[in-house]
XYZ file of C-alpha atoms in Angstrom:
775
model
C 84.091 49.095 25.054
C 81.615 48.879 27.931
C 83.452 49.573 31.175
C 82.356 47.857 34.369
C 80.831 50.106 36.992
C 83.211 48.589 39.537
C 86.308 49.706 37.643
C 86.892 52.693 39.919
C 90.350 53.436 38.600
C 88.824 54.148 35.202
C 85.902 56.276 36.416
C 87.823 58.258 39.000
C 89.990 59.852 36.336
C 86.924 61.897 35.309
C 86.747 63.777 38.579
C 89.729 63.021 40.748
C 92.193 64.762 38.461
C 93.676 68.125 39.238
C 91.595 71.246 39.458
C 89.768 72.091 36.254
C 87.308 74.843 35.528
C 83.887 74.453 33.990
C 85.301 76.006 30.800
C 87.972 73.256 30.700
C 85.330 70.564 31.000
C 83.419 72.048 28.062
C 86.587 72.194 25.988
C 87.755 68.665 26.904
C 84.379 66.986 26.378
C 83.209 67.893 22.854
C 79.558 67.529 21.851
C 80.360 64.993 19.138
C 81.969 62.658 21.664
C 79.024 62.823 24.066
C 76.650 61.991 21.233
C 78.908 59.177 20.022
C 79.006 57.567 23.477
C 75.238 57.998 23.753
C 74.670 56.132 20.478
C 77.471 53.566 20.555
C 78.020 52.637 24.184
C 74.982 53.755 26.111
C 75.949 51.640 29.113
C 79.103 53.729 29.583
C 77.134 56.974 29.495
C 74.653 55.560 32.002
C 77.452 54.436 34.309
C 79.213 57.795 34.024
C 76.005 59.636 35.005
C 75.177 57.519 37.970
C 78.781 57.409 39.173
C 78.893 61.208 39.034
C 75.607 61.451 40.942
C 76.926 58.915 43.459
C 79.977 61.111 44.069
C 77.714 64.126 44.705
C 75.604 62.078 47.107
C 78.733 60.916 48.957
C 80.012 64.496 49.088
C 76.704 65.651 50.555
C 76.714 62.795 53.087
C 80.234 63.439 54.272
C 79.943 67.241 54.301
C 82.946 67.783 51.987
C 85.506 68.412 54.683
C 88.650 67.900 52.644
C 89.883 69.907 49.717
C 89.987 66.690 47.636
C 86.314 65.940 48.270
C 85.314 69.459 47.272
C 87.317 69.144 44.095
C 85.572 65.865 43.212
C 82.138 67.382 43.884
C 82.854 70.386 41.670
C 84.239 68.257 38.853
C 81.189 65.954 38.914
C 78.998 68.998 38.960
C 80.702 70.423 35.838
C 80.612 67.092 34.050
C 76.876 66.667 34.629
C 76.229 70.253 33.510
C 78.034 69.359 30.291
C 76.259 66.044 29.665
C 72.644 66.626 30.742
C 71.516 68.639 27.671
C 72.595 65.748 25.433
C 70.504 63.368 27.506
C 67.461 65.637 27.315
C 67.694 66.120 23.547
C 67.224 62.380 22.918
C 63.638 61.256 23.697
C 64.858 57.706 24.422
C 67.167 58.982 27.159
C 64.845 61.538 28.683
C 63.431 59.095 31.219
C 66.875 57.803 32.210
C 67.271 60.008 35.263
C 63.815 59.036 36.459
C 64.685 55.361 36.545
C 66.217 53.728 39.606
C 69.684 52.308 39.277
C 70.008 48.780 40.644
C 72.257 48.655 43.650
C 72.286 52.419 44.017
C 69.580 52.313 46.656
C 69.783 54.038 49.983
C 72.038 51.390 51.424
C 73.794 50.591 48.178
C 74.209 47.004 49.344
C 70.937 45.250 48.644
C 70.429 44.617 44.927
C 66.631 44.899 44.893
C 66.472 47.791 47.300
C 62.759 48.620 47.582
C 63.110 52.287 48.354
C 65.721 53.163 45.783
C 65.242 56.747 44.584
C 65.224 57.726 40.929
C 68.598 59.148 39.921
C 67.079 62.616 39.355
C 65.820 62.795 42.943
C 69.154 61.668 44.409
C 70.905 64.286 42.293
C 68.577 67.150 43.311
C 68.676 66.253 47.004
C 72.478 66.012 46.971
C 72.762 69.432 45.286
C 70.420 71.061 47.828
C 72.419 69.542 50.704
C 75.644 70.776 49.131
C 74.228 74.304 48.872
C 74.207 74.440 52.698
C 77.476 72.676 53.320
C 79.569 74.446 56.008
C 82.962 75.663 54.760
C 82.029 74.718 51.204
C 79.043 76.912 50.336
C 78.221 78.538 53.687
C 80.223 79.943 56.578
C 80.658 77.345 59.308
C 79.215 78.378 62.666
C 81.761 76.347 64.598
C 85.443 76.658 65.114
C 85.617 73.193 63.682
C 88.434 70.783 63.390
C 87.674 67.742 61.304
C 86.506 65.672 64.308
C 83.915 68.163 65.545
C 82.771 69.144 62.078
C 79.067 69.827 61.825
C 77.003 66.853 60.781
C 75.354 67.870 57.544
C 72.129 66.077 58.568
C 71.731 67.756 61.902
C 72.294 71.336 60.791
C 69.287 73.588 60.446
C 69.866 75.161 57.076
C 67.557 78.087 57.968
C 70.456 79.376 60.084
C 72.657 79.357 57.000
C 70.572 81.535 54.665
C 73.017 83.236 52.317
C 71.979 86.846 52.738
C 69.917 89.090 55.006
C 66.530 90.224 53.754
C 63.160 88.499 53.738
C 62.755 86.540 56.956
C 66.447 86.623 57.849
C 68.292 89.450 59.562
C 71.897 88.268 59.727
C 74.181 89.144 56.833
C 76.991 86.577 56.613
C 80.554 87.649 55.894
C 81.031 87.617 52.083
C 83.298 84.799 50.944
C 84.092 84.636 47.277
C 85.031 80.927 47.321
C 81.566 80.122 48.673
C 80.010 82.343 45.989
C 81.915 80.497 43.261
C 80.901 77.072 44.596
C 77.250 78.081 44.923
C 77.292 79.408 41.366
C 78.550 76.070 40.003
C 75.893 74.125 41.896
C 73.125 76.492 40.756
C 74.360 76.111 37.163
C 73.866 72.375 37.514
C 70.362 72.901 38.948
C 69.436 75.154 36.065
C 70.719 72.536 33.633
C 68.568 69.871 35.350
C 65.509 72.094 34.992
C 66.247 72.770 31.319
C 64.577 69.559 30.171
C 61.699 71.966 29.387
C 63.731 73.355 26.463
C 63.631 70.016 24.671
C 59.841 69.709 24.516
C 57.863 71.628 21.871
C 55.649 74.443 23.222
C 52.159 73.292 24.160
C 49.512 74.991 26.225
C 48.795 71.674 27.904
C 49.739 72.355 31.482
C 49.844 68.684 32.376
C 53.447 68.504 31.232
C 54.837 70.095 34.369
C 58.604 69.924 34.634
C 59.295 66.867 36.858
C 62.667 68.283 37.981
C 61.153 71.560 39.160
C 58.164 69.751 40.637
C 60.336 67.530 42.831
C 62.759 70.325 43.728
C 59.907 72.567 44.936
C 58.093 69.814 46.827
C 58.129 68.938 50.523
C 60.731 66.263 49.707
C 63.293 69.066 49.582
C 63.986 69.840 53.241
C 65.962 72.937 52.267
C 63.156 74.457 50.173
C 62.472 77.399 52.492
C 66.084 78.462 53.200
C 66.924 77.984 49.517
C 64.010 80.090 48.313
C 64.936 82.769 50.872
C 68.634 82.630 49.966
C 67.968 83.024 46.239
C 65.479 85.869 46.697
C 67.669 87.742 49.196
C 70.872 87.334 47.199
C 69.145 88.881 44.183
C 67.366 91.715 46.003
C 70.302 92.660 48.245
C 72.836 92.865 45.406
C 74.243 96.315 44.847
C 76.405 96.432 41.725
C 77.649 99.881 42.650
C 79.466 98.098 45.440
C 81.064 100.212 48.074
C 80.185 103.443 46.399
C 83.579 103.879 44.765
C 83.107 104.635 41.088
C 85.040 102.363 38.747
C 85.682 99.820 41.532
C 84.690 96.927 39.258
C 87.729 97.685 37.151
C 89.977 97.127 40.156
C 88.692 93.855 41.525
C 86.486 91.115 40.262
C 82.920 90.886 41.543
C 82.178 87.273 42.506
C 78.688 88.145 43.581
C 77.363 89.061 40.152
C 77.571 85.594 38.518
C 75.916 84.165 41.644
C 73.132 86.758 41.502
C 72.500 86.024 37.803
C 72.377 82.280 38.418
C 70.125 82.796 41.465
C 67.725 84.982 39.460
C 67.553 82.379 36.691
C 66.972 79.442 39.056
C 64.342 81.474 40.894
C 62.253 82.375 37.838
C 62.378 78.785 36.560
C 61.146 77.381 39.879
C 58.320 79.933 39.801
C 57.190 78.826 36.333
C 53.859 77.662 37.612
C 50.667 77.918 35.610
C 48.234 79.031 38.287
C 45.576 79.431 35.624
C 45.097 75.709 35.097
C 46.114 74.339 38.474
C 43.535 72.672 40.655
C 42.833 75.904 42.468
C 39.179 76.514 43.350
C 37.070 77.411 40.344
C 34.608 80.279 40.277
C 31.923 78.393 42.181
C 34.390 77.333 44.854
C 34.768 73.727 43.793
C 38.162 72.364 42.907
C 38.908 70.595 39.690
C 40.025 67.545 41.693
C 37.762 64.610 42.519
C 35.357 64.451 45.432
C 37.898 62.331 47.293
C 40.414 65.105 47.750
C 37.809 67.576 48.887
C 40.100 68.971 51.541
C 41.003 72.591 51.150
C 44.075 72.658 48.894
C 46.980 74.086 50.952
C 47.952 76.610 48.284
C 50.009 75.537 45.299
C 51.994 72.330 45.736
C 55.019 74.215 44.416
C 56.603 75.417 47.688
C 58.497 78.265 46.003
C 55.254 79.694 44.613
C 53.636 79.058 47.983
C 56.346 80.942 49.934
C 56.346 83.777 47.429
C 52.590 84.198 47.702
C 52.753 84.305 51.504
C 55.301 87.103 51.978
C 53.327 89.861 53.696
C 55.457 92.077 55.940
C 55.784 95.669 54.789
C 59.550 95.687 55.402
C 59.967 92.566 53.266
C 58.020 94.183 50.431
C 60.119 97.321 50.823
C 63.348 95.287 50.644
C 62.220 93.425 47.502
C 60.887 96.489 45.703
C 63.933 98.630 46.522
C 66.246 95.824 45.383
C 64.457 95.209 42.088
C 64.179 98.950 41.384
C 67.880 99.481 42.176
C 68.936 96.734 39.778
C 66.535 97.748 37.004
C 67.764 101.349 37.226
C 71.402 100.281 37.068
C 71.724 100.476 33.253
C 70.231 103.995 33.405
C 72.774 105.156 35.980
C 75.347 103.980 33.479
C 74.358 106.601 31.017
C 75.250 109.441 33.412
C 78.757 108.333 34.348
C 79.714 105.931 31.583
C 81.294 102.724 32.956
C 81.399 104.141 36.464
C 79.646 101.155 37.956
C 79.218 97.609 36.870
C 76.515 97.375 34.234
C 74.282 94.437 34.979
C 72.930 92.369 32.109
C 70.153 90.430 33.802
C 67.315 92.943 33.606
C 65.120 90.537 31.619
C 65.285 87.969 34.424
C 64.453 90.739 36.904
C 61.397 91.735 34.888
C 60.177 88.119 34.878
C 60.776 87.957 38.639
C 58.889 91.209 39.197
C 56.037 89.872 37.051
C 55.897 86.647 39.110
C 55.882 88.638 42.362
C 52.920 90.739 41.210
C 51.142 87.742 39.716
C 51.431 85.399 42.712
C 51.331 87.938 45.535
C 48.494 90.455 45.242
C 49.550 92.127 48.516
C 52.902 92.902 46.902
C 51.152 94.369 43.850
C 49.097 96.682 46.067
C 52.169 97.622 48.065
C 53.957 98.586 44.836
C 51.027 100.716 43.701
C 50.544 102.352 47.081
C 53.908 104.097 47.084
C 55.413 106.312 44.424
C 58.209 103.718 44.270
C 56.183 102.202 41.449
C 57.681 105.004 39.339
C 61.151 103.576 40.063
C 59.972 100.484 38.208
C 58.113 102.415 35.503
C 61.016 104.634 34.405
C 63.495 101.770 33.783
C 60.804 99.814 31.895
C 60.099 102.814 29.660
C 63.851 103.216 29.164
C 64.216 99.566 28.061
C 61.163 99.786 25.782
C 62.474 102.916 24.126
C 65.991 101.543 23.817
C 64.975 98.135 22.397
C 62.275 99.301 20.001
C 64.379 99.030 16.831
C 66.098 95.765 17.735
C 64.272 92.663 16.572
C 66.328 90.414 18.834
C 64.718 92.167 21.828
C 61.057 91.788 20.873
C 60.570 89.574 23.948
C 61.873 92.317 26.241
C 59.377 94.727 24.648
C 56.538 92.287 25.324
C 57.313 91.679 28.974
C 57.756 95.400 29.650
C 54.356 96.088 28.095
C 52.721 93.174 29.976
C 53.950 94.551 33.299
C 52.601 98.022 32.488
C 49.278 96.472 31.392
C 49.041 94.636 34.720
C 49.813 97.819 36.703
C 47.480 99.987 34.615
C 44.497 97.888 35.685
C 44.722 99.530 39.128
C 43.493 103.082 39.723
C 46.503 103.947 41.907
C 48.870 103.543 38.973
C 47.044 106.201 36.963
C 47.053 108.535 39.958
C 50.802 108.029 40.564
C 51.575 109.023 36.965
C 50.694 112.631 37.795
C 53.941 113.011 39.710
C 56.272 115.444 37.893
C 59.061 113.767 35.970
C 62.266 115.441 37.052
C 64.917 112.706 36.878
C 66.527 113.181 33.538
C 67.419 109.784 32.181
C 69.096 110.330 28.812
C 66.477 108.927 26.424
C 66.059 109.341 22.734
C 62.785 111.279 23.049
C 61.812 114.944 22.692
C 62.606 117.179 25.630
C 59.440 118.005 27.607
C 58.419 119.373 30.978
C 55.686 117.385 32.592
C 54.694 114.280 34.494
C 55.414 110.566 34.323
C 52.204 110.259 32.278
C 53.763 112.487 29.616
C 56.868 110.316 29.620
C 54.749 107.190 29.145
C 52.768 108.665 26.237
C 55.856 110.075 24.516
C 57.709 106.740 24.757
C 54.660 104.799 23.512
C 54.359 107.202 20.568
C 58.017 106.622 19.756
C 57.571 102.828 19.864
C 54.544 102.952 17.572
C 56.008 105.393 15.066
C 59.611 104.233 14.948
C 59.679 100.736 16.367
C 60.452 97.441 14.701
C 57.895 95.934 12.323
C 57.277 92.997 14.663
C 55.944 95.241 17.427
C 52.615 95.822 15.660
C 50.799 93.164 17.739
C 51.681 95.280 20.796
C 49.882 98.437 19.595
C 46.594 97.230 21.109
C 48.290 96.651 24.448
C 50.079 100.005 24.440
C 46.869 101.912 23.748
C 44.920 99.829 26.296
C 47.412 100.977 28.937
C 46.855 104.614 27.940
C 43.055 104.097 28.056
C 43.307 102.518 31.514
C 45.210 105.458 32.989
C 43.502 108.252 31.020
C 40.636 109.025 33.476
C 43.229 109.968 36.122
C 45.604 112.194 34.122
C 45.325 115.682 35.560
C 47.301 117.678 32.998
C 49.078 116.466 29.892
C 51.921 118.509 28.467
C 51.619 119.992 25.004
C 54.210 117.542 23.688
C 52.237 114.497 24.906
C 48.909 115.935 23.702
C 50.346 116.428 20.228
C 51.700 112.872 20.232
C 48.245 111.441 20.988
C 46.706 113.463 18.159
C 49.474 112.458 15.797
C 48.645 108.809 16.508
C 44.955 109.413 15.867
C 45.805 111.181 12.617
C 47.987 108.300 11.472
C 45.564 105.559 12.495
C 42.513 107.237 10.980
C 43.815 107.559 7.424
C 41.532 105.631 5.119
C 44.148 103.215 3.846
C 45.187 102.258 7.382
C 41.583 101.740 8.504
C 40.742 99.663 5.449
C 43.942 97.645 5.158
C 43.451 95.188 8.052
C 40.434 93.796 9.799
C 41.315 95.017 13.289
C 43.022 98.355 12.581
C 39.981 100.438 13.481
C 40.262 99.218 17.095
C 43.240 101.543 17.544
C 41.023 104.525 16.665
C 38.395 103.357 19.182
C 41.055 103.167 21.892
C 42.349 106.682 21.151
C 38.838 108.183 21.067
C 38.180 106.554 24.420
C 41.335 108.228 25.794
C 40.127 111.664 24.626
C 36.623 111.013 26.002
C 37.961 109.944 29.404
C 40.168 113.018 29.711
C 37.487 115.459 28.523
C 34.757 113.929 30.704
C 36.794 113.390 33.879
C 39.818 115.719 33.748
C 38.733 118.651 31.583
C 39.928 121.293 34.023
C 43.659 120.693 33.927
C 43.906 119.561 30.321
C 43.797 122.757 28.281
C 46.800 121.520 26.256
C 44.903 118.470 25.062
C 41.712 120.466 24.378
C 43.733 122.968 22.356
C 45.388 120.144 20.386
C 41.951 118.610 19.666
C 40.689 122.000 18.415
C 43.743 122.462 16.196
C 43.342 119.009 14.671
C 39.539 119.128 14.502
C 39.528 118.111 10.840
C 40.751 114.621 11.867
C 37.547 114.115 13.871
C 35.352 115.539 11.097
C 36.980 113.207 8.581
C 36.319 110.246 10.862
C 32.673 111.226 11.280
C 32.340 111.514 7.503
C 34.338 108.411 6.629
C 33.141 107.184 3.214
C 31.588 103.702 3.241
C 30.928 103.028 -0.467
C 33.018 100.411 -2.311
C 34.578 102.935 -4.646
C 35.908 105.119 -1.826
C 37.164 102.055 0.020
C 39.154 100.979 -3.032
C 40.436 104.511 -3.502
C 41.517 104.652 0.149
C 43.474 101.440 -0.303
C 45.117 102.732 -3.521
C 46.419 105.756 -1.694
C 48.781 103.496 0.242
C 50.791 102.784 -2.878
C 51.520 106.443 -3.469
C 52.213 107.721 0.021
C 54.665 106.272 2.501
C 53.192 104.729 5.610
C 51.813 107.622 7.677
C 52.755 106.008 10.911
C 56.444 106.447 10.265
C 56.312 110.030 9.084
C 58.113 112.357 11.385
C 56.182 114.966 13.203
C 57.228 118.565 12.846
C 56.827 119.068 16.569
C 59.537 116.572 17.433
C 62.019 118.781 19.144
C 65.564 117.929 19.956
C 66.163 114.706 21.833
C 67.442 114.682 25.353
C 71.063 115.392 25.993
C 73.324 112.353 26.146
C 70.813 110.037 24.498
C 71.693 107.635 21.730
C 69.117 106.568 19.158
C 67.783 103.035 19.475
C 69.905 100.824 17.251
C 68.866 97.669 15.429
C 70.494 94.404 16.448
C 74.083 93.862 15.397
C 74.165 91.510 12.410
C 74.813 87.964 13.579
C 73.025 88.438 16.896
C 71.258 85.259 17.976
C 67.605 85.483 18.923
C 65.070 82.929 20.033
C 61.571 82.678 18.641
C 58.503 83.273 20.817
C 55.036 81.780 20.735
C 52.269 84.181 19.744
C 50.650 86.178 22.521
C 46.875 86.150 22.935
C 44.929 89.103 21.497
C 43.945 91.965 23.790
C 40.413 90.571 24.261
C 41.945 87.354 25.632
C 44.545 89.204 27.691
C 42.142 91.431 29.570
C 38.747 91.408 31.191
C 36.584 94.505 31.407
C 35.751 96.104 34.741
C 33.529 99.103 35.254
C 34.453 101.698 37.863
C 31.379 102.693 39.852
C 30.716 106.035 41.553
C 32.505 105.092 44.768
C 35.641 103.982 42.933
C 35.058 100.243 43.319
C 35.250 98.023 40.287
C 32.842 95.390 39.154
C 33.639 92.912 36.479
C 31.489 93.131 33.349
C 29.979 89.957 31.960
C 31.551 89.316 28.550
C 28.062 88.592 27.132
C 26.974 92.147 27.856
C 29.135 93.356 25.021
C 27.137 91.306 22.547
C 23.670 92.526 23.521
C 21.456 93.935 20.820
C 21.310 97.739 20.793
C 17.874 97.666 22.479
C 19.329 95.736 25.394
C 21.812 98.469 26.258
C 21.260 101.983 27.563
C 22.278 104.365 24.752
C 25.125 105.973 26.666
C 26.852 102.702 27.348
C 26.304 101.483 23.815
C 28.429 104.035 22.039
C 31.197 103.237 24.403
C 30.542 99.647 25.187
C 30.869 98.838 21.541
C 34.217 100.470 21.305
C 35.699 97.870 23.571
C 33.764 94.819 22.610
C 34.983 95.101 19.063
C 32.663 93.060 16.889
C 29.974 90.671 18.032
C 31.040 87.137 18.760
C 30.736 85.691 15.272
C 32.952 88.307 13.709
C 35.372 87.841 16.556
C 35.806 84.348 15.212
C 36.244 85.711 11.699
C 38.730 88.195 12.968
C 40.887 85.418 14.335
C 40.633 83.579 11.063
C 41.150 86.660 8.943
C 43.849 88.474 10.779
C 46.338 85.978 9.401
C 44.724 86.011 5.990
C 44.705 89.777 5.700
C 48.470 89.891 5.257
C 48.237 87.671 2.214
C 45.497 89.851 0.842
C 42.546 87.433 0.912
C 40.516 89.707 3.151
C 38.811 92.697 1.580
C 36.900 95.443 3.342
C 33.213 95.805 2.435
C 30.805 98.727 2.877
C 28.803 96.695 5.433
C 31.915 96.016 7.461
C 32.906 99.710 7.510
C 29.359 100.702 8.471
C 29.300 98.117 11.265
C 31.971 99.939 13.239
C 31.756 103.478 11.863
C 28.281 103.811 13.398
C 29.780 103.028 16.800
C 32.651 105.527 16.793
C 32.288 107.363 20.151
C 32.524 110.866 18.707
C 29.598 112.589 20.481
C 31.617 114.118 23.334
C 34.354 115.510 21.102
C 31.907 116.838 18.506
C 29.971 118.640 21.225
C 33.207 120.104 22.607
C 34.227 121.362 19.162
C 30.733 122.769 18.561
C 30.948 124.829 21.754
C 34.609 125.846 21.841
C 35.684 126.368 18.222
C 33.453 129.438 17.665
C 34.607 130.914 20.976
C 38.298 130.399 20.164
C 37.855 131.805 16.652
C 36.058 134.820 18.081
C 38.925 135.528 20.503
C 41.453 135.259 17.723
C 39.517 137.693 15.520
C 38.626 140.122 18.305
C 42.101 140.316 19.770
C 44.036 139.635 16.569
C 45.647 136.776 18.440
C 48.197 134.468 17.000
C 49.625 133.579 20.366
C 48.962 130.128 21.763
C 49.403 131.134 25.389
C 46.388 133.473 25.319
C 44.151 130.779 23.835
C 45.411 128.269 26.401
C 44.665 130.757 29.161
C 41.111 131.110 27.857
C 40.681 127.332 27.665
C 42.025 126.910 31.180
C 39.236 129.014 32.592
C 36.524 127.665 30.333
C 34.057 125.064 31.444
C 31.776 122.644 29.667
C 29.653 121.775 32.685
C 26.175 120.837 31.506
C 27.144 121.095 27.849
C 28.664 117.637 27.349
C 26.776 114.346 27.161
C 26.340 112.469 30.441
C 29.768 111.059 31.437
C 30.145 107.456 30.315
C 31.185 104.884 32.922
C 34.945 104.384 33.152
C 35.954 101.033 31.705
C 39.210 99.419 32.759
C 40.608 96.404 30.961
C 42.409 94.400 33.619
C 45.065 91.856 32.716
C 43.634 88.370 32.872
C 45.955 85.360 33.298
C 45.459 82.560 30.796
C 47.343 79.506 29.635
C 48.443 81.340 26.479
C 50.425 83.897 28.462
C 51.788 81.194 30.771
C 53.193 79.429 27.693
C 54.545 82.715 26.334
C 56.396 83.375 29.601
C 57.869 79.892 29.539
C 59.323 80.245 26.030
C 60.492 83.790 26.693
C 62.177 82.897 29.972
C 64.022 79.851 28.597
C 64.993 81.807 25.490
C 66.600 84.460 27.698
C 68.382 81.826 29.802
C 69.632 80.027 26.667
C 71.113 83.196 25.197
C 72.560 84.480 28.476
C 74.521 81.311 29.300
C 77.352 81.625 26.812
C 80.274 81.056 29.116
C 80.168 78.079 29.229
C 77.606 77.641 26.410
C 75.484 75.044 28.197
C 72.773 74.498 25.565
C 74.446 75.857 22.464
C 74.148 73.559 19.445
C 71.857 71.072 21.154
C 68.524 70.155 19.634
C 66.222 72.595 21.474
C 62.499 72.256 20.692
C 60.815 74.945 22.812
C 61.913 77.747 20.469
C 63.962 78.268 17.336
C 67.325 79.978 17.378
C 67.761 82.456 14.542
C 70.487 84.834 13.478
C 69.512 88.434 12.909
């Protein structure tokens, strides 16, 4: 039966009862009942929602001074967290919170109150007030009795920031009750923002999330202290605690759930598609009308705005150290098993790190300026290596690779990789002595040769990263050099080259790596030169690749007889590192969320050329489609390797890449010729022509079978004046686009969906942004 809104005795039983926990609320209010009320007595559901919001508003107004008031606020908070997903899943209800409730205006008295707020706004404002409520969520600054209690409207919430760090020096006394209350309120905020999960993915950026938009607008007077509190709580968290191993087994850590919730709320509020916003376009005009010609004051999302304006070195240091400490936490675990608390929110941290680099270029340069960037690199490589066989973690693989692609577009990253790798994180890779560059190449090789089937779209990205850093790598170890040649060997087999329309790109990328190292870093790279000489037949086979139909067919037949070359093990794989465990596939029954497709590498990156003085200039995309006469010969051989085909076949490639799996696409002699003629082999062929006879002569003269002697000879050799003119260095820099913005949105919400299992906020509701599958 419909219950009157004035029947307080009835409604109060929902929140005035004894203390419950959020788990109790989820158990006592089953999904079926919420849906039944929604269908059969919608007026009751509406009344329940606005009564609960009203209680939160009253709590925020009064400042929650009594235990009873706090209890009511928390119960309403839990109830709304339970109900909201069922309101979002029904399109007819979705607008409910954006309607004004008669009589629930600012005064509550006047029926047709002009300035009544939509329910959603009242709810968000009440929650933000409650997050800075003395003695409830923050430490009171007064010795207050109830009469002199602080007036919630007169307090300056910037004095109540939750943790020292960016822009705030005072670290408040930890109080676990406050942490618990904040966590519950943040859970409710996250649930409000989750309306995004119930809309199908679309690259149309006009559907901004109204909840996030309002929350991050100037209407929210606590926006700055809240942003600062969330960021500082995450970056200051130290799961190792007070340095006592195993302490988390002795007492519960109330900070961790708060930090997780804070990280999730933070990344959702930063989900802002800068690519399509009304920021100035290339020619300086905005996409707005002539009327609003005023200079746009940065993004209208205050959280993005504040993030982009952080600039003090010590703030950057605090953020970077915090993120690196938390990302490295699972690695520390492998030394002293279970000695410290193992955090689970590294995916949220990676999204946060991505947003920091994306929205704050000064932060990105700060990261690259110090060797602390390696403290981010090593954990990412660890996660990539660890997750490579697990199809439920494909999203984690993507974001790790995206971050490395972004970093690799900057020269400093390549230079930093030359630092020796001495920290021994137990990883399932061959033991080697060398630099961080060796680690990167060895891990990438492992992902390509023994990763999950669904990682194939990432091969382009992985090799692009290696190309971007290759001109700066001073000396590769023998292990890494052999890995690069093993990849070339696998990718240049005829059946692999002929079996899909874009496979030959991988060979172009690898040849570009060898060319960059030989042209720019020949001196220190005797290991790589030696490996190239040993595997010289691979290059000769490529140069003599057959292009007639018969050979093409024969190459494709070979696939049926031999196993895939990419997964064959290499004889040089030594023992894995001590203490490492092989990457395991997902446990059966693991839930995973689907992801939208990521744009191809030509959409993800834009080409920049490095000039003599080290500055970069962007290359016009049209340049890659010039006729051969229009290009100087040196740039052609190379330029073509990155442009792929000309524009028309680029279109075909998009159409065919899907078709190729079903076998409609067939390679033709013309097609093979079109790219074979552009293989950039001149430099390597010249090197082999000069060095092979010399090495053979040494071996015969001295009866050598010993590698070290040959390496010594190569170390002192020089090819000055013998190689073709060095080609310009080309860097493919990550380029934001609406496709990646959409990918991040689905990935981020998928992570949040799967991580919130206790209580299971969205489980079993009709989510549209992604599909939930069982492995």
